[in-house]
Coordinates of C-alpha atoms in Angstrom, one line a residue:
M50 CA -28.8 18.2 37.7
S51 CA -30.9 17.7 34.6
A52 CA -29.5 16.7 31.2
T53 CA -30.3 20.1 29.9
S54 CA -28.3 21.7 32.7
L55 CA -25.4 19.4 32.1
R56 CA -25.3 20.2 28.4
R57 CA -25.5 23.9 29.1
A58 CA -22.6 23.6 31.6
A59 CA -20.5 21.7 29.1
R60 CA -21.2 24.2 26.4
E61 CA -20.3 27.2 28.6
S62 CA -17.1 25.4 29.6
V63 CA -15.8 25.3 26.1
S64 CA -17.4 28.4 24.5
G65 CA -15.6 31.6 23.7
L66 CA -12.2 30.1 23.1
P67 CA -10.5 30.8 19.8
R68 CA -10.1 28.2 17.1
E69 CA -6.3 28.3 17.5
F70 CA -6.7 27.1 21.1
W71 CA -8.6 24.0 20.0
W72 CA -5.9 23.1 17.5
L73 CA -3.3 23.5 20.2
W74 CA -5.6 21.4 22.6
T75 CA -5.8 18.7 19.9
S76 CA -2.1 18.6 19.5
T77 CA -1.8 18.1 23.3
L78 CA -4.2 15.3 23.2
V79 CA -2.5 13.6 20.3
N80 CA 0.9 14.0 22.0
R81 CA -0.3 12.4 25.3
L82 CA -2.1 9.6 23.5
G83 CA 1.4 8.5 22.3
A84 CA 3.0 8.6 25.8
F85 CA 5.0 5.5 26.2
V86 CA 8.7 6.1 27.2
A87 CA 7.9 8.0 30.4
T88 CA 5.4 5.4 31.5
F89 CA 7.3 2.2 30.6
M90 CA 11.0 3.2 30.7
T91 CA 11.6 1.5 34.1
L92 CA 9.8 -1.7 33.1
Y93 CA 11.5 -1.8 29.7
L94 CA 15.0 -1.5 31.2
T95 CA 14.4 -4.0 34.0
L96 CA 12.1 -6.6 32.5
E97 CA 13.0 -6.5 28.8
R98 CA 16.7 -5.6 29.0
G99 CA 17.5 -7.0 32.5
Y100 CA 19.5 -4.0 33.8
S101 CA 20.1 -3.3 37.5
A102 CA 18.1 -0.9 39.6
S103 CA 21.1 1.4 39.9
F104 CA 21.5 1.7 36.1
V105 CA 17.8 2.3 35.7
G106 CA 18.0 5.1 38.2
L107 CA 20.8 6.6 36.3
V108 CA 18.9 6.5 33.0
V109 CA 15.8 8.0 34.6
A110 CA 17.9 10.8 36.3
L111 CA 19.5 11.6 32.9
H112 CA 16.1 11.8 31.3
G113 CA 15.1 14.3 34.0
L114 CA 18.3 16.2 33.7
G115 CA 17.6 16.7 30.0
G116 CA 14.3 18.3 30.9
V117 CA 16.0 20.7 33.3
V118 CA 18.5 21.9 30.6
S119 CA 16.0 22.1 27.8
S120 CA 13.4 24.2 29.9
L121 CA 15.6 27.2 29.8
V122 CA 17.0 26.8 26.3
A123 CA 13.5 26.2 24.9
G124 CA 12.2 29.3 26.8
V125 CA 14.8 31.5 25.1
L126 CA 14.1 29.9 21.6
T127 CA 10.4 30.5 22.2
D128 CA 11.0 34.2 22.5
R129 CA 13.7 34.5 19.8
L130 CA 12.5 32.2 17.1
G131 CA 8.8 32.0 17.9
R132 CA 6.4 29.6 19.5
R133 CA 5.5 27.7 16.3
P134 CA 9.0 26.8 15.1
T135 CA 10.2 25.9 18.6
L136 CA 7.2 23.6 19.1
V137 CA 7.6 22.0 15.6
A138 CA 11.3 21.4 16.1
A139 CA 10.8 20.0 19.6
Q140 CA 8.1 17.6 18.5
A141 CA 10.0 16.4 15.4
S142 CA 13.2 15.9 17.3
T143 CA 11.3 14.0 20.1
A144 CA 9.8 11.7 17.5
F145 CA 13.3 11.0 16.1
S146 CA 14.9 10.4 19.5
V147 CA 12.2 8.2 20.9
A148 CA 12.4 6.0 17.8
L149 CA 16.2 5.9 18.1
L150 CA 15.9 4.8 21.8
G151 CA 14.0 1.7 20.8
F152 CA 16.9 0.5 18.8
M153 CA 19.7 1.2 21.2
E154 CA 21.5 -1.9 22.6
H155 CA 24.6 -0.6 24.4
P156 CA 24.1 0.8 28.0
A157 CA 26.0 4.0 27.2
A158 CA 24.0 4.5 24.1
I159 CA 20.7 4.0 26.0
A160 CA 21.8 6.5 28.7
A161 CA 22.8 9.1 26.1
V162 CA 19.7 8.8 24.0
A163 CA 17.5 8.9 27.2
L164 CA 19.1 12.2 28.0
L165 CA 18.3 13.4 24.4
V166 CA 14.7 12.2 24.8
G167 CA 14.4 14.2 28.1
M168 CA 15.7 17.3 26.4
T169 CA 13.5 17.1 23.3
S170 CA 10.3 16.0 25.0
N171 CA 10.4 18.8 27.6
A172 CA 11.4 21.5 25.1
S173 CA 7.8 21.9 23.8
R174 CA 6.3 22.9 27.1
P175 CA 7.4 26.6 27.3
A176 CA 6.3 27.1 23.7
V177 CA 2.8 25.6 24.4
Q178 CA 2.2 27.6 27.5
A179 CA 3.4 30.8 26.0
M180 CA 1.3 30.2 22.9
M181 CA -1.7 29.6 25.0
A182 CA -1.2 32.8 26.9
D183 CA -0.9 34.6 23.6
I184 CA -4.1 33.4 22.0
V185 CA -6.5 33.2 24.9
R186 CA -8.0 36.3 26.6
P187 CA -6.7 36.9 30.2
E188 CA -10.1 36.3 31.7
D189 CA -10.3 32.8 29.9
R190 CA -6.8 31.6 30.7
V191 CA -7.6 29.6 33.9
R192 CA -10.3 27.7 31.9
A193 CA -8.0 27.2 28.9
F194 CA -5.2 25.8 31.1
A195 CA -7.7 23.5 32.8
L196 CA -9.0 22.2 29.5
N197 CA -5.4 21.6 28.3
Y198 CA -4.6 19.8 31.6
W199 CA -7.7 17.7 31.2
A200 CA -6.5 16.7 27.7
I201 CA -3.1 15.7 29.1
N202 CA -4.7 13.4 31.7
L203 CA -7.3 12.0 29.3
G204 CA -4.6 11.2 26.8
F205 CA -2.3 9.7 29.4
A206 CA -5.1 7.5 30.8
V207 CA -5.9 6.1 27.4
S208 CA -2.3 5.7 26.3
S209 CA -1.3 3.9 29.6
T210 CA -4.0 1.3 29.0
V211 CA -3.3 0.7 25.4
A212 CA 0.5 0.9 25.7
G213 CA 0.4 -1.7 28.5
F214 CA -1.1 -4.2 26.0
V215 CA 1.4 -3.2 23.3
A216 CA 4.3 -3.7 25.7
E217 CA 3.3 -7.2 26.4
H218 CA 4.0 -8.0 22.7
S219 CA 6.7 -5.6 21.7
Y220 CA 8.3 -2.7 23.5
L221 CA 9.8 -1.5 20.1
A222 CA 6.2 -1.1 18.8
G223 CA 5.5 1.2 21.7
F224 CA 8.6 3.3 21.0
L225 CA 7.7 3.6 17.3
G226 CA 4.0 4.2 18.1
E227 CA 5.0 7.2 20.3
A228 CA 7.3 8.5 17.6
V229 CA 4.6 8.4 14.9
L230 CA 2.0 10.2 17.1
T231 CA 4.5 12.8 18.2
L232 CA 5.5 13.4 14.6
A233 CA 1.7 13.7 13.8
C234 CA 1.5 16.3 16.5
A235 CA 4.4 18.3 14.9
V236 CA 2.6 18.1 11.5
L237 CA -0.6 19.3 13.0
V238 CA 1.1 22.3 14.6
F239 CA 2.9 23.2 11.4
I240 CA -0.3 23.0 9.3
K241 CA -2.9 24.5 11.6
L242 CA -1.2 26.8 14.1
P243 CA 0.1 30.3 13.0
E244 CA 2.8 32.0 14.9
S245 CA 1.5 34.0 17.9
R246 CA 4.6 35.7 19.2
P247 CA 3.7 39.4 19.8
V248 CA 5.6 42.0 17.7
R249 CA 7.0 45.1 19.4
T250 CA 5.0 48.1 18.3
A251 CA 6.6 51.2 16.9
A252 CA 6.0 53.0 20.2
E253 CA 7.8 50.2 22.1
K254 CA 10.8 50.3 19.7
A255 CA 10.9 54.1 20.0
A256 CA 10.9 53.9 23.8
A257 CA 14.0 51.6 23.5
E258 CA 12.3 49.0 25.8
P259 CA 15.1 46.7 27.1
E260 CA 15.3 43.2 25.9
I261 CA 14.2 40.5 28.4
G262 CA 16.8 37.9 29.2
L263 CA 17.2 35.1 31.7
G264 CA 18.8 37.6 34.1
T265 CA 15.5 39.6 34.0
V266 CA 13.6 36.5 35.1
L267 CA 16.0 35.8 37.9
R268 CA 15.8 39.3 39.2
D269 CA 12.0 39.2 39.2
G270 CA 11.5 38.5 42.9
R271 CA 7.7 37.7 42.8
F272 CA 8.0 35.4 39.8
M273 CA 10.9 33.5 41.2
G274 CA 8.9 33.1 44.4
V275 CA 6.2 31.4 42.2
V276 CA 8.9 29.2 40.7
G277 CA 10.1 28.2 44.2
L278 CA 6.6 27.4 45.4
S279 CA 6.0 25.5 42.2
F280 CA 9.0 23.4 43.1
L281 CA 7.7 22.7 46.6
I282 CA 4.2 21.8 45.3
S283 CA 5.8 19.5 42.6
L284 CA 7.8 17.7 45.3
I285 CA 4.5 16.9 47.0
F286 CA 2.5 15.8 44.0
M287 CA 5.4 13.7 42.6
Q288 CA 5.3 11.5 45.7
G289 CA 2.2 9.9 44.1
S290 CA 4.6 8.4 41.5
F291 CA 7.6 7.8 43.7
G292 CA 6.9 7.7 47.4
L293 CA 3.5 6.1 47.3
P294 CA 4.5 2.9 45.3
L295 CA 7.7 2.5 47.5
A296 CA 5.7 2.9 50.7
M297 CA 2.9 0.6 49.6
G298 CA 5.5 -2.0 48.5
A299 CA 7.3 -1.8 51.8
A300 CA 3.9 -2.3 53.6
G301 CA 3.2 -5.5 51.6
F302 CA 0.7 -4.1 49.1
S303 CA 0.9 -5.6 45.5
T304 CA 1.5 -3.8 42.3
A305 CA -2.2 -4.3 41.4
D306 CA -3.1 -2.5 44.7
Y307 CA -0.9 0.4 43.7
G308 CA -2.4 0.5 40.2
L309 CA -5.9 0.6 41.6
V310 CA -5.0 3.5 44.0
A311 CA -3.1 5.4 41.4
A312 CA -6.0 5.1 38.9
V313 CA -8.2 7.1 41.2
N314 CA -6.1 10.2 40.5
G315 CA -6.5 10.0 36.7
V316 CA -10.2 9.1 36.8
L317 CA -11.0 12.0 39.2
I318 CA -9.1 14.5 37.0
V319 CA -11.0 13.4 33.9
L320 CA -14.3 13.6 35.7
L321 CA -13.9 16.7 37.9
Q322 CA -11.4 19.0 36.2
I323 CA -13.9 20.9 34.0
P324 CA -16.7 21.3 36.6
V325 CA -14.4 22.3 39.4
T326 CA -12.7 24.8 37.1
R327 CA -16.0 26.3 36.3
F328 CA -16.6 26.7 40.0
I329 CA -13.2 28.3 40.8
E330 CA -12.6 30.2 37.5
H331 CA -13.3 33.7 38.8
R332 CA -12.5 33.2 42.5
D333 CA -9.6 34.7 44.4
P334 CA -6.4 32.9 43.1
Q335 CA -4.6 33.6 46.4
K336 CA -7.1 31.7 48.4
L337 CA -7.3 28.9 45.8
L338 CA -3.5 28.4 45.9
V339 CA -3.4 28.5 49.7
I340 CA -6.2 26.0 50.0
S341 CA -4.8 23.7 47.3
A342 CA -1.3 23.7 49.0
L343 CA -2.8 22.7 52.3
L344 CA -5.0 20.0 50.7
A345 CA -1.9 18.6 48.8
G346 CA 0.3 18.5 51.9
Y347 CA -2.3 17.1 54.3
G348 CA -3.7 14.7 51.6
F349 CA -0.3 13.0 51.3
G350 CA 0.2 13.4 55.0
L351 CA -2.9 11.3 55.6
T352 CA -1.2 8.4 53.7
A353 CA 0.6 7.6 57.0
F354 CA -2.7 6.4 58.4
G355 CA -3.8 4.5 55.3
G356 CA -3.9 0.8 56.2
S357 CA -6.0 -0.5 53.3
V358 CA -6.4 0.1 49.6
W359 CA -9.7 2.0 50.1
S360 CA -8.3 4.3 52.8
L361 CA -5.3 5.0 50.6
A362 CA -7.7 5.7 47.7
L363 CA -9.5 8.3 49.9
T364 CA -6.2 10.1 50.5
V365 CA -5.7 10.2 46.8
C366 CA -9.1 11.9 46.4
V367 CA -7.9 14.7 48.8
W368 CA -4.6 15.5 47.0
T369 CA -6.2 15.0 43.5
L370 CA -8.7 17.8 44.4
A371 CA -5.7 19.9 45.3
E372 CA -4.1 19.1 41.9
I373 CA -7.3 20.0 40.0
V374 CA -7.4 23.4 41.7
N375 CA -3.7 24.2 41.8
S376 CA -2.7 23.4 38.2
P377 CA -4.8 25.8 36.2
T378 CA -4.7 28.5 38.9
Q379 CA -0.9 28.5 39.1
M380 CA -0.4 28.4 35.3
G381 CA -2.8 31.3 35.1
L382 CA -0.7 33.2 37.7
V383 CA 2.5 32.4 35.7
A384 CA 0.9 33.8 32.5
R385 CA -0.3 36.9 34.4
L386 CA 3.2 37.7 35.8
S387 CA 5.0 37.0 32.5
P388 CA 5.9 40.1 30.4
L389 CA 4.4 40.1 26.9
H390 CA 7.8 39.9 25.1
G391 CA 9.4 37.5 27.6
R392 CA 6.8 34.8 28.0
G393 CA 9.0 32.0 26.6
R394 CA 11.8 32.7 29.1
Y395 CA 9.3 33.0 32.0
Q396 CA 7.5 29.8 31.0
G397 CA 10.9 28.0 30.6
M398 CA 11.9 29.0 34.1
Y399 CA 8.5 27.8 35.5
T400 CA 8.8 24.5 33.6
M401 CA 12.3 24.0 35.0
S402 CA 10.8 23.9 38.6
W403 CA 8.9 20.8 37.7
A404 CA 11.9 19.2 36.0
V405 CA 14.1 19.8 39.0
A406 CA 11.5 18.4 41.3
S407 CA 11.4 15.2 39.2
L408 CA 15.0 14.7 40.0
V409 CA 14.7 15.5 43.7
A410 CA 11.4 13.7 44.5
P411 CA 12.6 10.1 44.0
L412 CA 15.8 10.9 46.1
M413 CA 13.7 12.4 48.8
A414 CA 11.3 9.5 48.9
G415 CA 14.0 6.8 48.8
F416 CA 16.1 8.5 51.5
A417 CA 13.2 9.1 53.9
I418 CA 11.6 5.7 53.6
E419 CA 15.0 3.8 53.8
H420 CA 16.4 5.7 56.8
F421 CA 13.4 7.0 58.8
G422 CA 10.3 5.2 57.5
A423 CA 7.3 6.2 55.3
E424 CA 5.7 8.1 58.1
W425 CA 8.5 10.7 58.0
L426 CA 8.0 11.1 54.3
W427 CA 4.3 11.8 54.7
G428 CA 4.9 14.1 57.6
S429 CA 7.4 16.0 55.4
T430 CA 4.8 16.5 52.7
A431 CA 2.4 18.0 55.3
V432 CA 5.1 20.4 56.4
L433 CA 5.9 21.3 52.8
G434 CA 2.2 22.0 52.1
M435 CA 2.0 24.4 55.0
V436 CA 5.2 26.2 53.9
A437 CA 3.8 26.5 50.4
A438 CA 0.4 27.8 51.6
L439 CA 2.2 30.5 53.7
G440 CA 4.4 31.3 50.7
Y441 CA 1.4 31.8 48.4
W442 CA -0.4 34.0 51.0
L443 CA 2.7 36.2 51.4
L444 CA 3.6 36.3 47.7
M445 CA 0.2 37.4 46.4
R446 CA -0.5 40.1 48.9
G447 CA -0.8 43.4 47.0
L448 CA -0.6 41.8 43.6
P449 CA -2.7 44.1 41.3
E450 CA -5.6 42.4 39.6
G451 CA -4.8 41.6 36.0
A452 CA -1.1 42.4 36.3
A453 CA 0.5 41.4 33.0
G454 CA 4.1 41.5 34.1
A455 CA 6.3 42.2 37.0
G456 CA 9.7 43.8 37.3
P457 CA 12.5 42.7 39.6
G458 CA 11.2 42.4 43.1
G459 CA 7.6 42.0 42.0
S460 CA 6.8 45.6 41.0
P461 CA 5.2 46.2 37.6
G462 CA 8.0 46.5 35.1
P463 CA 8.4 48.1 31.7
A464 CA 7.3 45.0 30.0
A465 CA 3.9 45.0 31.7
V466 CA 2.0 46.2 28.7
A467 CA -1.8 46.1 28.1
E468 CA -2.3 42.6 26.7
P469 CA -5.5 42.6 24.6
A470 CA -4.3 45.6 22.5
V471 CA -1.2 43.7 21.4
E472 CA -2.3 40.1 21.4
E473 CA -5.7 39.9 19.9
P474 CA -4.8 41.3 16.4
A475 CA -2.2 38.6 16.1
V476 CA -4.9 36.0 16.4
A477 CA -7.5 37.8 14.3
S478 CA -5.1 37.9 11.3
A479 CA -4.0 34.3 11.5
S480 CA -4.2 33.7 7.8
A481 CA -0.7 34.1 6.5
E482 CA 2.3 31.9 7.0
P483 CA 5.0 33.3 9.3
D484 CA 7.9 35.1 7.6
P485 CA 11.0 32.9 8.1
A486 CA 13.1 36.1 8.4
G487 CA 11.3 37.1 11.6
P488 CA 8.1 37.2 13.6
D489 CA 4.8 38.4 12.1
R490 CA 1.5 39.4 13.5
V491 CA -0.3 36.4 12.4
R492 CA 0.3 30.5 17.3
P493 CA -0.8 24.5 27.2
T494 CA 2.2 20.6 33.2
A495 CA 1.8 21.0 29.6
V496 CA 2.4 19.0 25.6

């Protein structure tokens, strides 16, 4: 491919997206550049503080539990208060709690603040994803979610490298550095992003359209099916962080070997996310999700046959391709099934599936490897991938193209309104500050 073709492809990948999206994208990148706690929590507690593995497991579990709780609460706040105030409050409170964690000495205080960090850091995700669905046209959402996911991985790759050097000199500096960048993210959102929450029209109010609550989400059979499949897929992908290092350690590989294998995932996402998304953007999402589930399951399943660093790196290539395809396609499906006035709650429920998986995945990996051997873990991932593929195939049969919302059981519900007629004016008039008394017409696996 010539340099001209590459430039044209890059230009087409980023063209046509509104200015508000790029400010949101920038906030995601800044946020991930400051990632420190999630990456170095275990090393900080074991090497710096000298705590036992059981205590570290408790702290990590509490951090994950905080994310489970905040997913639903933040989803409700995103719909009630608005995307912008929820996001600003989440980022500001994350900055405070992360800085506070760096100064905690007593084990009980560390555990309590770790729970708080998990709650605040996860609270921004439903707001980001709902805001992105608000401001981006339906036909551009897969591309927008892919670009946001690319920013997450680019920021994480840079922050992991820089934070590693920072941690060698001062863990406290790492905590404070994340706090500063997270606060900068909150300021950026406050200054540059207007509220995007759609306002009910006079016709909708006159029709007495029912309010959407968490019960509405739970009764939405098709959407809850997506949440369940997201949980299965998350269990598979998270074995790259939990099962793979355990299995490699048990097989005699060094930490440097695992670092090299794990790096393949981040490098491939940074290099391939945008071109692969261009290739799949307008293809059948049902087929994409089925194929990505099979690639994820069998990619991890092949780990059972990896006897060297390079063979393990090849298996990472397989499931990373699945991740590249699955993430924007699934987030696009979630936005497609979320009613216009209930996006926060729907996104919160979807985010919770990943948070719950982060609690279950390490338990699954540890139990399988300790009692049955790593081969059983990798065989289980292959089975989960096949189950998820079958689930996606069944779930998406008969789904109308461009469906904007679904009622209980998967049928189009009263909240399934025509999106462009409601959303686009909200972005076009993004010049005034939101009215603190209520929403106005004037707003991302993921900040």
